[in-house]
Amino acid sequence: MDNKQIAEVFNEIGNILDIKGESFFRVNAYRRAALTVTNLPYDLRKMIDGAGIKEKIPGIGKDLEAKIVEMIETGKCSFVDKIKVGFPVGLLEILKIRGIGPKKVKLFYNELAIKTIPELKKAGEAGMLRTLEKMGEKSESEILKAIDEFSQFSSDRTMINEAQMEAERVIAYLNEFKGMKRIQFCGSLRRRQETIGDIDILVVADGEGLMEHFCSFEDVINVIAQGDTKSSVIMASGIQCDLRLVPDESFGAAAHYFTGSKEHNIRMRDLAKKKGLKLNEYGLMDGDKAVAGKTEEGIFKKLGLPFIPPEMRQNSGEIEYGLKHGKMPALVELKDIRGDVHTHSTYSDGKKSIAEMAKCFKAKGYDYFAVTDHSAAMAVTGGMKDADIRRQWKEIDKLDVGIKILKGCEVDILKDGTLDFSDEILKELDIVIISAHMFGQLDSDEQTKRLIAAVENKYSMIMGHPTGRLVNKRKEMDFNMSKVIDACVANKVALEINANPMRLDLVDKYLRMAQEKGAKFVINTDSHDIRHTDFMDFGVGVARRGWLEAKDVLNTKSWKDMKAYWI
Ligand code: DGT
Ligand code: CA
Ligand code: CA
Ligand code: ZN
């Protein structure tokens, strides 16, 4: 088990004990341990020896340490198995529903014998939840809504950053195989889709022993199939990984086929057919003879197409575009990005000081970055009041770290569309991001009006994570996107592509809509810690899926040129 899985077990123990009514201290010890393990900067698996964990971890006593060692050595935790005996595990599922904590789970179980989500739904629909203590019609209908949301989102698709990390680990391991010649990950991961069903890896190698090597990777917990040219495994993280071994002369054809999307492949096959050829994963065939297949470029070329970047392969007009223009748009690349203008510091809910963030962005080679902490309405984040942000300006003025630090804020859009800082503050700022974090439930008309009012504020510069959706967790707010984009264009408010894998907001379909309307964009990581600063690449991937070029993205420019958009 890795750190994340160990933390999950500790959380699960905390939840079970909590529902069972154990003392706060005992419950909390496990929850805190989960948090500690999650935040460890090293892999616990590398830290154990015969005597236990090599380094003392604050807050982890003998008992918890023994559990960690057991989990790493056996992949199991006998304590959690023990307390699960006779415990209705459906209760843990109910806990995953937004707004339901252990207290409510206990209440529903004790009063109505509810053990599963379907039972909870039935009770809600029958109007039985509202009869319970501290519940009412409103909380009942909110629970029903949350159940709906949950069933819609309880997908087994993995977030792109987790899939990427896993793919990199597998690829590093495969590279240890001595006959390895070429490796390429394909599928939805190469197309930079926001969520990934499974990881597809393609290799060219002297194949003897390759599949044994792959299937004996320490992270593999289940081998679904092991063949000579194809194997499928389940990793400890739960992600499936498919490996295919192909001959070098078919590598391009296979890479194209397994990159997909399926819809793109089907159109490409039709195109080949019209030319009297056959396209499959072995090559572009004229009868028995391959006329292309070693490279993807070769296949596209023979079909009269320029190289189509993987992110565009969605059969959403890319083939028609290529045939018509003979070249594809020059999509924005990570190396075009010159700064990150949505970041947080300890002035609100960021984990690092401005100086630490500055050092990190400087090391990335950026020309500038903006500190954009939350405004006061986001009290849960320790949002800033006037005095706080003025204090922040003084600190920024004093810092001399060799990178331009822009004074900014992520100001909340209040319910009526006004902003959560006065004009006196806003007019002093280099970067004003307007974000809706609250009132996501307004109806579409009211929400549209509210957002447009905020966009029309003369100090607004960037609309942060415009839809508010959270990947696999929360759907987007209900509003008229087309009208809001029109307002952004008219008022010169750039649209953010929030690169945090949890958000990835806006996504391709809106980006293309907005680009057509003449909007400008900014790709930001919304970093709350150093490790988030690497999310930029995921944002760039989404921008490329939306066909954006460097000229559409303001933070590919120098600060001087970027600023000109708002003047
Ligand atoms: P995922 O894994 O659900 O996130 O999405 P993909 O696109 O990675 O799909 P996957 O892993 O099932 O298959 C990888 C690629 O293989 C897919 O993008 C296109 C190709 N492929 C799979 N099945 C078919 C098929 O029935 N017809 C065609 N033309 N291509 C297919
Ligand atoms: Ca896949
Ligand atoms: Ca697959
Ligand atoms: Zn933010």
Coordinates of C-alpha atoms and ligand atoms in Angstrom, one line a residue:
M1 CA 0.0 0.0 0.0
D2 CA 1.2 3.5 -0.7
N3 CA 0.7 6.6 1.5
K4 CA -2.6 7.5 0.0
Q5 CA -4.1 4.0 0.5
I6 CA -2.8 3.9 4.1
A7 CA -4.4 7.3 4.7
E8 CA -7.7 6.0 3.3
V9 CA -7.6 3.1 5.7
F10 CA -7.0 5.4 8.6
N11 CA -9.9 7.6 7.5
E12 CA -12.1 4.6 7.1
I13 CA -11.3 3.5 10.7
G14 CA -12.1 7.0 11.9
N15 CA -15.4 6.9 10.2
I16 CA -16.4 3.5 11.4
L17 CA -15.4 4.3 15.0
D18 CA -17.2 7.6 14.8
I19 CA -20.4 6.0 13.6
K20 CA -20.0 3.4 16.3
G21 CA -20.0 6.2 18.8
E22 CA -16.4 5.9 20.0
S23 CA -14.8 8.8 21.8
F24 CA -13.8 11.9 20.0
F25 CA -10.2 11.5 20.9
R26 CA -9.9 8.0 19.5
V27 CA -11.7 8.9 16.3
N28 CA -9.7 12.0 15.9
A29 CA -6.4 10.2 16.3
Y30 CA -7.1 8.2 13.2
R31 CA -8.3 11.2 11.2
R32 CA -5.2 13.1 12.2
A33 CA -3.0 10.2 11.3
A34 CA -4.7 10.1 7.8
L35 CA -3.9 13.7 7.3
T36 CA -0.3 13.3 8.5
V37 CA 0.4 10.4 6.2
T38 CA -1.2 12.2 3.2
N39 CA 1.1 15.2 3.7
L40 CA 4.3 13.2 4.2
P41 CA 6.9 14.3 1.6
Y42 CA 8.2 10.7 1.2
D43 CA 7.0 7.3 0.4
L44 CA 6.4 5.2 3.6
R45 CA 7.2 2.0 1.7
K46 CA 10.8 3.2 1.4
M47 CA 11.1 4.0 5.1
I48 CA 10.5 0.6 6.9
D49 CA 13.0 -1.9 8.1
G50 CA 12.9 -4.7 10.6
A51 CA 12.5 -2.3 13.5
G52 CA 9.6 -0.4 12.1
I53 CA 9.6 3.1 10.4
K54 CA 13.1 4.6 10.2
E55 CA 12.0 8.1 11.0
K56 CA 9.8 9.3 13.8
I57 CA 6.6 10.8 12.4
P58 CA 5.0 13.4 14.7
G59 CA 1.6 12.2 15.9
I60 CA 2.1 8.6 14.9
G61 CA 2.6 6.4 18.0
K62 CA 3.6 2.8 18.4
D63 CA 0.2 1.4 17.7
L64 CA -0.4 3.4 14.5
E65 CA 3.1 2.6 13.4
A66 CA 2.5 -1.1 13.7
K67 CA -0.6 -0.7 11.6
I68 CA 1.4 1.1 8.9
V69 CA 4.1 -1.6 8.9
E70 CA 1.4 -4.3 8.6
M71 CA -0.3 -2.5 5.7
I72 CA 3.0 -2.1 3.8
E73 CA 4.1 -5.7 4.5
T74 CA 0.8 -7.5 3.9
G75 CA -1.3 -5.1 2.0
K76 CA -4.0 -5.5 4.7
C77 CA -5.0 -4.0 8.0
S78 CA -6.4 -6.6 10.3
F79 CA -7.8 -4.0 12.7
V80 CA -10.1 -2.5 10.0
D81 CA -11.2 -6.0 9.0
K82 CA -12.0 -6.7 12.6
I83 CA -14.1 -3.6 13.3
K84 CA -15.9 -4.2 10.0
V85 CA -17.3 -7.5 11.2
G86 CA -21.1 -6.9 11.6
F87 CA -20.7 -3.3 10.5
P88 CA -23.0 -2.3 7.6
V89 CA -20.4 -1.1 5.1
G90 CA -23.1 0.7 3.1
L91 CA -22.9 3.3 5.9
L92 CA -19.5 4.3 4.6
E93 CA -20.9 4.8 1.2
I94 CA -23.6 7.1 2.6
L95 CA -20.9 9.2 4.2
K96 CA -19.6 10.0 0.7
I97 CA -22.8 12.0 0.0
R98 CA -22.3 15.7 0.2
G99 CA -23.6 17.2 3.4
I100 CA -23.9 13.9 5.3
G101 CA -21.5 13.3 8.2
P102 CA -21.2 10.5 10.7
K103 CA -23.9 12.1 13.0
K104 CA -26.6 12.0 10.3
V105 CA -25.5 8.5 9.2
K106 CA -25.9 7.3 12.8
L107 CA -29.3 9.1 13.1
F108 CA -30.7 7.5 9.9
Y109 CA -29.4 4.1 10.9
N110 CA -30.7 4.2 14.5
E111 CA -34.1 5.7 13.7
L112 CA -34.9 4.3 10.3
A113 CA -32.5 1.3 9.9
I114 CA -31.0 2.9 6.8
K115 CA -27.9 1.0 5.7
T116 CA -27.4 1.9 2.0
I117 CA -27.8 4.8 -0.4
P118 CA -30.8 3.3 -2.1
E119 CA -32.6 2.9 1.2
L120 CA -31.8 6.4 2.1
K121 CA -33.1 7.6 -1.2
K122 CA -36.4 5.6 -0.7
A123 CA -36.8 7.1 2.8
G124 CA -36.3 10.6 1.4
E125 CA -38.8 10.1 -1.4
A126 CA -41.3 8.8 1.1
G127 CA -40.9 12.0 3.2
M128 CA -39.5 10.1 6.2
L129 CA -36.3 11.9 6.7
R130 CA -38.0 15.2 7.5
T131 CA -39.7 13.6 10.5
L132 CA -36.3 13.1 12.2
E133 CA -34.8 15.3 14.8
K134 CA -33.1 18.4 13.4
M135 CA -34.2 17.6 9.9
G136 CA -36.9 19.2 7.8
E137 CA -38.3 19.4 4.3
K138 CA -35.4 21.5 3.1
S139 CA -32.7 19.3 4.4
E140 CA -34.6 16.3 3.1
S141 CA -34.7 17.7 -0.4
E142 CA -31.1 18.7 -0.2
I143 CA -30.1 15.1 0.6
L144 CA -32.1 13.8 -2.3
K145 CA -30.4 16.3 -4.6
A146 CA -27.0 15.3 -3.2
I147 CA -27.8 11.6 -3.8
D148 CA -28.7 12.4 -7.4
E149 CA -25.4 14.2 -7.9
F150 CA -23.5 11.4 -6.3
S151 CA -24.9 8.7 -8.5
Q152 CA -24.2 10.9 -11.5
F153 CA -20.6 11.3 -10.5
S154 CA -19.7 8.1 -8.8
S155 CA -17.7 7.1 -11.9
D156 CA -14.6 4.9 -11.8
R157 CA -12.8 7.3 -14.0
T158 CA -9.5 8.6 -12.6
M159 CA -8.4 12.2 -12.5
I160 CA -5.8 13.0 -15.1
N161 CA -3.0 13.9 -12.6
E162 CA -3.4 10.6 -10.8
A163 CA -3.4 8.6 -14.1
Q164 CA -0.4 10.7 -15.3
M165 CA 1.6 9.9 -12.1
E166 CA 0.8 6.2 -12.4
A167 CA 1.7 6.1 -16.1
E168 CA 5.0 7.7 -15.3
R169 CA 5.8 5.2 -12.7
V170 CA 4.9 2.3 -15.0
I171 CA 7.0 3.8 -17.8
A172 CA 10.0 4.3 -15.5
Y173 CA 9.7 0.7 -14.5
L174 CA 9.3 -0.6 -18.1
N175 CA 12.4 1.4 -19.0
E176 CA 14.4 -0.9 -16.6
F177 CA 13.7 -3.8 -19.0
K178 CA 16.8 -4.2 -21.0
G179 CA 15.2 -4.9 -24.4
M180 CA 13.1 -1.7 -24.3
K181 CA 13.3 0.4 -27.5
R182 CA 10.3 2.8 -27.5
I183 CA 7.5 3.6 -25.1
Q184 CA 4.5 5.8 -25.6
F185 CA 1.4 6.3 -23.6
C186 CA -1.8 6.6 -25.7
G187 CA -5.5 6.6 -25.1
S188 CA -7.4 9.3 -23.3
L189 CA -4.3 10.2 -21.3
R190 CA -2.4 11.3 -24.4
R191 CA -5.5 13.2 -25.6
R192 CA -5.4 15.0 -22.2
Q193 CA -8.9 14.2 -21.4
E194 CA -9.9 15.4 -17.9
T195 CA -10.6 11.9 -16.6
I196 CA -9.1 8.6 -17.6
G197 CA -10.8 5.2 -17.9
D198 CA -7.6 3.2 -18.2
I199 CA -3.9 3.7 -19.1
D200 CA -2.8 2.4 -22.5
I201 CA 0.9 1.9 -23.1
L202 CA 2.6 0.9 -26.3
V203 CA 6.1 -0.4 -26.6
V204 CA 8.6 -1.6 -29.1
A205 CA 11.1 -4.0 -27.5
D206 CA 13.0 -7.2 -27.8
G207 CA 10.0 -8.9 -26.3
E208 CA 11.4 -12.0 -24.5
G209 CA 10.4 -11.7 -20.9
L210 CA 8.7 -8.3 -21.2
M211 CA 5.2 -9.3 -20.1
E212 CA 6.6 -11.2 -17.1
H213 CA 8.5 -8.1 -16.2
F214 CA 5.4 -5.9 -16.6
C215 CA 3.1 -8.2 -14.6
S216 CA 5.6 -8.5 -11.7
F217 CA 5.7 -4.7 -11.1
E218 CA 5.4 -4.2 -7.3
D219 CA 2.3 -2.0 -7.8
V220 CA 0.4 -4.6 -9.7
I221 CA -2.3 -6.2 -7.5
N222 CA -4.2 -8.2 -10.1
V223 CA -3.2 -9.6 -13.6
I224 CA -6.3 -9.6 -15.7
A225 CA -4.6 -11.0 -18.8
Q226 CA -1.0 -11.9 -19.7
G227 CA -0.3 -12.7 -23.3
D228 CA 2.7 -12.4 -25.7
T229 CA 1.8 -9.0 -27.1
K230 CA -0.9 -7.7 -24.8
S231 CA -1.3 -7.7 -21.0
S232 CA -3.8 -5.9 -18.7
V233 CA -3.3 -5.4 -15.0
I234 CA -4.9 -3.6 -12.1
M235 CA -2.6 -1.3 -10.1
A236 CA -2.8 -0.8 -6.3
S237 CA -4.4 2.5 -7.0
G238 CA -7.3 0.7 -8.7
I239 CA -6.3 2.0 -12.1
Q240 CA -6.2 -0.5 -15.0
C241 CA -3.1 -0.5 -17.3
D242 CA -3.0 -2.1 -20.7
L243 CA 0.4 -2.8 -22.3
R244 CA 0.8 -3.7 -26.0
L245 CA 4.0 -4.8 -27.7
V246 CA 4.1 -3.9 -31.4
P247 CA 6.7 -4.2 -34.2
D248 CA 8.7 -1.1 -34.9
E249 CA 7.3 -0.8 -38.5
S250 CA 3.7 -0.6 -37.0
F251 CA 4.5 1.8 -34.2
G252 CA 2.9 4.8 -35.8
A253 CA -0.2 3.0 -36.8
A254 CA -0.6 1.4 -33.4
A255 CA 0.1 4.8 -31.6
H256 CA -2.6 6.4 -33.8
Y257 CA -5.1 3.6 -33.3
F258 CA -4.7 3.4 -29.5
T259 CA -4.6 7.1 -29.0
G260 CA -8.1 7.3 -30.5
S261 CA -10.5 8.7 -29.9
K262 CA -12.6 5.9 -31.3
E263 CA -14.8 8.5 -33.2
H264 CA -11.7 10.0 -34.7
N265 CA -10.4 6.6 -35.7
I266 CA -13.7 5.7 -37.4
R267 CA -13.5 8.9 -39.5
M268 CA -9.9 8.2 -40.4
R269 CA -10.7 4.7 -41.5
D270 CA -13.5 6.1 -43.8
L271 CA -11.0 8.5 -45.3
A272 CA -8.6 5.7 -46.0
K273 CA -11.4 3.6 -47.6
K274 CA -12.2 6.5 -49.9
K275 CA -8.6 6.3 -51.2
G276 CA -8.9 2.6 -51.7
L277 CA -6.7 1.9 -48.6
K278 CA -7.3 0.2 -45.3
L279 CA -6.2 1.7 -41.9
N280 CA -5.8 -0.5 -38.8
E281 CA -3.4 -0.8 -35.9
Y282 CA -0.8 -2.5 -38.1
G283 CA -0.5 0.1 -40.8
L284 CA -2.1 1.9 -43.6
M285 CA -2.5 -0.9 -46.1
D286 CA -2.8 -1.1 -49.9
G287 CA -3.9 -4.7 -50.2
D288 CA -1.2 -6.6 -48.3
K289 CA 1.4 -3.9 -48.5
A290 CA 1.8 -1.2 -45.8
V291 CA 2.2 2.2 -47.4
A292 CA 2.6 3.9 -44.0
G293 CA 2.7 2.8 -40.4
K294 CA 6.1 3.4 -38.9
T295 CA 5.1 7.0 -37.8
E296 CA 1.8 8.8 -37.2
E297 CA 3.0 11.6 -39.5
G298 CA 3.4 9.2 -42.3
I299 CA -0.1 7.9 -42.0
F300 CA -1.6 11.4 -41.9
K301 CA 0.5 12.5 -44.8
K302 CA -0.6 9.6 -47.0
L303 CA -4.2 10.5 -46.3
G304 CA -3.6 14.1 -47.3
L305 CA -3.5 15.5 -43.7
P306 CA -1.1 17.4 -41.6
F307 CA -0.1 15.9 -38.2
I308 CA -3.2 16.3 -36.0
P309 CA -2.2 16.8 -32.3
P310 CA -3.6 14.1 -30.1
E311 CA -5.7 16.6 -28.0
M312 CA -7.7 17.5 -31.1
R313 CA -8.5 13.9 -32.1
Q314 CA -12.1 14.0 -31.1
N315 CA -13.9 14.0 -34.5
S316 CA -15.0 17.5 -33.8
G317 CA -14.0 19.0 -37.0
E318 CA -10.2 18.4 -36.9
I319 CA -10.1 16.2 -40.0
E320 CA -12.2 18.6 -42.1
Y321 CA -9.9 21.5 -40.9
G322 CA -6.8 19.6 -41.8
L323 CA -8.1 18.7 -45.3
K324 CA -9.1 22.2 -45.9
H325 CA -6.2 24.2 -44.6
G326 CA -3.3 21.7 -45.0
K327 CA -2.0 22.6 -41.5
M328 CA -3.5 22.6 -38.0
P329 CA -3.7 25.6 -35.6
A330 CA -0.4 26.1 -33.8
L331 CA -1.7 25.0 -30.4
V332 CA -0.4 26.7 -27.3
E333 CA 2.4 24.8 -25.5
L334 CA 3.7 24.7 -22.0
K335 CA 6.9 26.4 -23.0
D336 CA 4.8 29.4 -24.2
I337 CA 3.6 30.2 -20.7
R338 CA 5.4 33.1 -19.0
G339 CA 3.6 33.5 -15.8
D340 CA 0.9 32.2 -13.4
V341 CA -1.6 34.8 -12.3
H342 CA -3.8 32.8 -9.9
T343 CA -2.0 31.7 -6.8
H344 CA -2.5 31.7 -3.0
S345 CA -0.3 32.4 -0.1
T346 CA -0.6 32.2 3.7
Y347 CA -2.6 35.5 3.5
S348 CA -5.6 33.2 2.8
D349 CA -5.6 29.4 2.5
G350 CA -2.3 28.9 0.7
K351 CA 0.3 26.8 2.5
K352 CA 3.4 28.8 1.6
S353 CA 4.6 32.3 2.1
I354 CA 4.8 34.7 -0.9
A355 CA 8.6 34.5 -0.8
E356 CA 8.5 30.7 -1.0
M357 CA 6.0 30.8 -3.9
A358 CA 8.2 33.4 -5.6
K359 CA 11.3 31.3 -5.4
C360 CA 9.4 28.4 -7.0
F361 CA 8.0 30.4 -9.9
K362 CA 11.4 32.0 -10.5
A363 CA 12.9 28.5 -10.7
K364 CA 10.3 27.6 -13.3
G365 CA 11.7 30.4 -15.4
Y366 CA 8.5 32.5 -15.4
D367 CA 8.8 36.2 -15.9
Y368 CA 6.0 37.0 -13.3
F369 CA 3.3 35.6 -11.1
A370 CA 0.4 37.1 -9.3
V371 CA -0.5 36.6 -5.6
T372 CA -4.3 36.4 -5.6
D373 CA -5.6 35.5 -2.2
H374 CA -9.2 35.2 -1.3
S375 CA -11.4 38.1 -0.1
A376 CA -13.2 38.2 3.2
A377 CA -16.5 36.5 2.0
M378 CA -14.5 33.3 1.8
A379 CA -14.2 33.3 5.6
V380 CA -13.4 29.5 5.6
T381 CA -10.3 30.3 3.7
G382 CA -9.2 33.1 6.0
G383 CA -10.1 35.6 3.3
M384 CA -8.5 39.0 3.5
K385 CA -10.0 42.2 4.7
D386 CA -8.7 45.6 3.6
A387 CA -6.0 45.8 6.3
D388 CA -4.7 42.4 5.3
I389 CA -4.3 43.1 1.7
R390 CA -2.6 46.4 2.4
R391 CA -0.2 44.6 4.6
Q392 CA 0.4 42.1 1.8
W393 CA 1.2 44.9 -0.6
K394 CA 3.9 46.2 1.8
E395 CA 5.4 42.7 2.0
I396 CA 5.4 42.4 -1.8
D397 CA 7.1 45.8 -2.2
K398 CA 9.8 44.7 0.2
L399 CA 10.5 41.4 -1.4
D400 CA 13.4 41.2 -3.9
V401 CA 13.5 37.7 -5.3
G402 CA 14.2 38.3 -9.0
I403 CA 10.7 37.7 -10.4
K404 CA 8.0 40.3 -10.9
I405 CA 5.3 39.8 -8.3
L406 CA 1.9 41.1 -9.3
K407 CA -0.5 42.4 -6.6
G408 CA -3.8 40.6 -7.1
C409 CA -6.8 39.1 -5.5
E410 CA -9.4 36.5 -6.1
V411 CA -12.4 38.5 -5.2
D412 CA -15.6 36.8 -4.5
I413 CA -18.7 37.5 -6.5
L414 CA -21.4 38.3 -3.9
K415 CA -25.0 37.1 -4.3
D416 CA -26.1 40.3 -6.2
G417 CA -23.1 40.3 -8.5
T418 CA -21.2 43.0 -6.6
L419 CA -17.6 42.3 -5.7
D420 CA -16.2 41.6 -2.2
F421 CA -13.6 44.5 -2.2
S422 CA -14.3 48.2 -2.5
D423 CA -13.2 50.2 -5.5
E424 CA -10.4 51.8 -3.4
I425 CA -8.7 48.4 -3.1
L426 CA -9.6 47.1 -6.5
K427 CA -8.2 50.1 -8.3
E428 CA -4.7 49.4 -6.8
L429 CA -4.4 45.9 -8.1
D430 CA -2.5 44.5 -11.0
I431 CA -4.8 41.4 -11.3
V432 CA -8.4 41.1 -10.3
I433 CA -9.9 37.6 -10.6
I434 CA -13.6 37.4 -10.0
S435 CA -14.8 34.0 -8.7
A436 CA -18.1 32.6 -7.7
H437 CA -17.5 30.2 -4.7
M438 CA -21.0 30.6 -3.2
F439 CA -24.6 30.8 -4.4
G440 CA -24.0 28.1 -7.0
Q441 CA -27.6 27.0 -6.6
L442 CA -29.3 30.1 -8.0
D443 CA -31.6 29.5 -10.9
S444 CA -30.2 30.0 -14.4
D445 CA -31.6 33.5 -15.0
E446 CA -30.6 34.9 -11.7
Q447 CA -27.1 33.3 -12.0
T448 CA -26.6 34.7 -15.5
K449 CA -27.6 38.2 -14.3
R450 CA -25.3 37.9 -11.3
L451 CA -22.3 36.8 -13.2
I452 CA -22.8 39.4 -15.9
A453 CA -23.1 42.1 -13.3
A454 CA -19.7 41.0 -11.9
V455 CA -18.1 40.9 -15.3
E456 CA -19.4 44.5 -16.0
N457 CA -17.6 45.8 -12.9
K458 CA -14.9 48.0 -14.4
Y459 CA -12.2 46.5 -12.3
S460 CA -12.9 42.9 -13.3
M461 CA -10.0 41.3 -15.4
I462 CA -10.3 37.5 -15.2
M463 CA -13.2 35.3 -14.6
G464 CA -11.9 32.5 -12.3
H465 CA -13.0 28.8 -12.8
P466 CA -16.2 30.1 -14.6
T467 CA -18.5 27.1 -14.3
G468 CA -17.6 26.0 -10.7
R469 CA -17.7 22.4 -11.6
L470 CA -15.5 19.9 -9.7
V471 CA -14.3 16.8 -11.6
N472 CA -16.2 13.7 -10.4
K473 CA -17.8 15.7 -7.6
R474 CA -19.9 18.7 -8.5
K475 CA -21.6 19.7 -11.7
E476 CA -21.3 23.1 -13.2
M477 CA -23.5 26.0 -12.1
D478 CA -26.6 26.5 -14.2
F479 CA -26.3 29.7 -16.3
N480 CA -26.3 31.0 -19.9
M481 CA -22.7 30.5 -20.9
S482 CA -23.1 32.2 -24.2
K483 CA -24.4 35.4 -22.7
V484 CA -21.7 35.4 -20.0
I485 CA -19.0 35.0 -22.7
D486 CA -20.5 37.8 -24.7
A487 CA -20.3 40.0 -21.6
C488 CA -16.7 39.0 -21.0
V489 CA -15.7 39.9 -24.6
A490 CA -17.6 43.2 -24.4
N491 CA -15.9 44.1 -21.1
K492 CA -12.5 42.7 -21.8
V493 CA -12.6 40.1 -19.0
A494 CA -10.4 37.1 -19.8
L495 CA -11.7 33.6 -19.1
E496 CA -9.7 31.4 -16.9
I497 CA -8.7 27.8 -17.6
N498 CA -8.1 26.6 -14.1
A499 CA -5.4 24.0 -14.4
N500 CA -6.1 22.3 -11.1
P501 CA -7.1 18.7 -12.1
M502 CA -10.0 18.9 -9.7
R503 CA -11.4 21.8 -11.7
L504 CA -10.1 22.0 -15.3
D505 CA -12.6 24.7 -15.9
L506 CA -13.4 25.9 -18.6
V507 CA -13.3 22.8 -20.8
D508 CA -12.9 22.4 -24.6
K509 CA -16.5 22.9 -25.8
Y510 CA -16.7 26.3 -24.0
L511 CA -13.2 27.3 -25.0
R512 CA -14.1 26.8 -28.7
M513 CA -17.4 28.7 -28.2
A514 CA -15.5 31.5 -26.5
Q515 CA -12.7 31.6 -29.0
E516 CA -15.2 32.0 -31.8
K517 CA -16.7 35.0 -30.0
G518 CA -13.3 36.6 -29.7
A519 CA -12.6 36.0 -26.0
K520 CA -9.1 35.9 -24.5
F521 CA -7.9 33.3 -21.9
V522 CA -5.5 32.9 -19.1
I523 CA -4.2 29.5 -17.9
N524 CA -3.7 29.4 -14.1
T525 CA -2.8 26.8 -11.6
D526 CA -4.7 28.3 -8.6
S527 CA -1.8 27.0 -6.6
H528 CA -2.3 26.7 -2.8
D529 CA 1.1 25.0 -2.4
I530 CA 4.4 24.5 -4.2
R531 CA 3.4 21.1 -5.7
H532 CA 0.3 22.6 -7.4
T533 CA 2.5 24.9 -9.5
D534 CA 3.1 21.9 -11.8
F535 CA -0.5 21.7 -12.7
M536 CA 0.1 24.2 -15.6
D537 CA 0.6 21.3 -18.0
F538 CA -2.9 20.0 -17.4
G539 CA -4.4 23.4 -18.1
V540 CA -2.3 23.6 -21.3
G541 CA -3.7 20.2 -22.3
V542 CA -7.3 21.4 -21.9
A543 CA -6.5 24.6 -23.9
R544 CA -5.2 22.5 -26.7
R545 CA -8.3 20.3 -26.6
G546 CA -10.1 23.6 -27.1
W547 CA -7.9 24.5 -30.1
L548 CA -6.4 27.5 -28.4
E549 CA -3.2 29.1 -29.8
A550 CA -0.6 31.1 -27.9
K551 CA -2.2 34.3 -29.2
D552 CA -5.5 33.5 -27.5
V553 CA -3.8 33.0 -24.1
L554 CA -2.8 36.2 -22.3
N555 CA -0.2 34.7 -20.0
T556 CA 2.0 33.7 -23.0
K557 CA 2.8 37.4 -23.2
S558 CA 5.1 39.6 -21.3
W559 CA 3.4 41.4 -18.4
K560 CA 3.5 44.6 -20.3
D561 CA 1.7 43.1 -23.3
M562 CA -0.7 41.1 -21.2
K563 CA -1.7 44.2 -19.3
A564 CA -2.4 46.1 -22.5
Y565 CA -5.5 43.9 -23.0
W566 CA -7.2 45.6 -20.1
I567 CA -6.2 49.2 -20.8
Ligands
DGT1 P1 -10.7 5.7 -21.6 O1 -9.7 4.6 -21.4 O2 -12.1 5.3 -21.4 O3 -10.5 7.0 -20.9 O4 -10.7 6.1 -23.2 P2 -9.7 5.6 -24.3 O5 -9.9 6.5 -25.4 O6 -8.3 5.5 -23.8 O7 -10.3 4.2 -24.7 P3 -9.7 2.7 -24.6 O8 -8.7 2.6 -23.5 O9 -10.9 1.9 -24.5 O10 -9.1 2.4 -26.0 C1 -7.9 3.1 -26.4 C2 -8.1 3.5 -27.8 O11 -8.2 2.4 -28.7 C3 -9.3 4.3 -28.1 O12 -9.1 5.7 -27.9 C4 -9.5 4.1 -29.6 C5 -9.0 2.7 -29.8 N1 -10.2 1.8 -29.8 C6 -10.7 1.0 -28.8 N2 -11.8 0.4 -29.2 C7 -12.0 0.7 -30.4 C8 -13.0 0.4 -31.4 O13 -13.9 -0.4 -31.2 N3 -12.9 1.0 -32.6 C9 -11.9 1.8 -32.9 N4 -11.9 2.4 -34.1 N5 -11.0 2.2 -32.1 C10 -11.0 1.6 -30.8
CA2 CA -7.6 4.2 -22.1
CA3 CA -7.5 0.5 -22.7
ZN4 ZN -8.1 30.4 -6.1

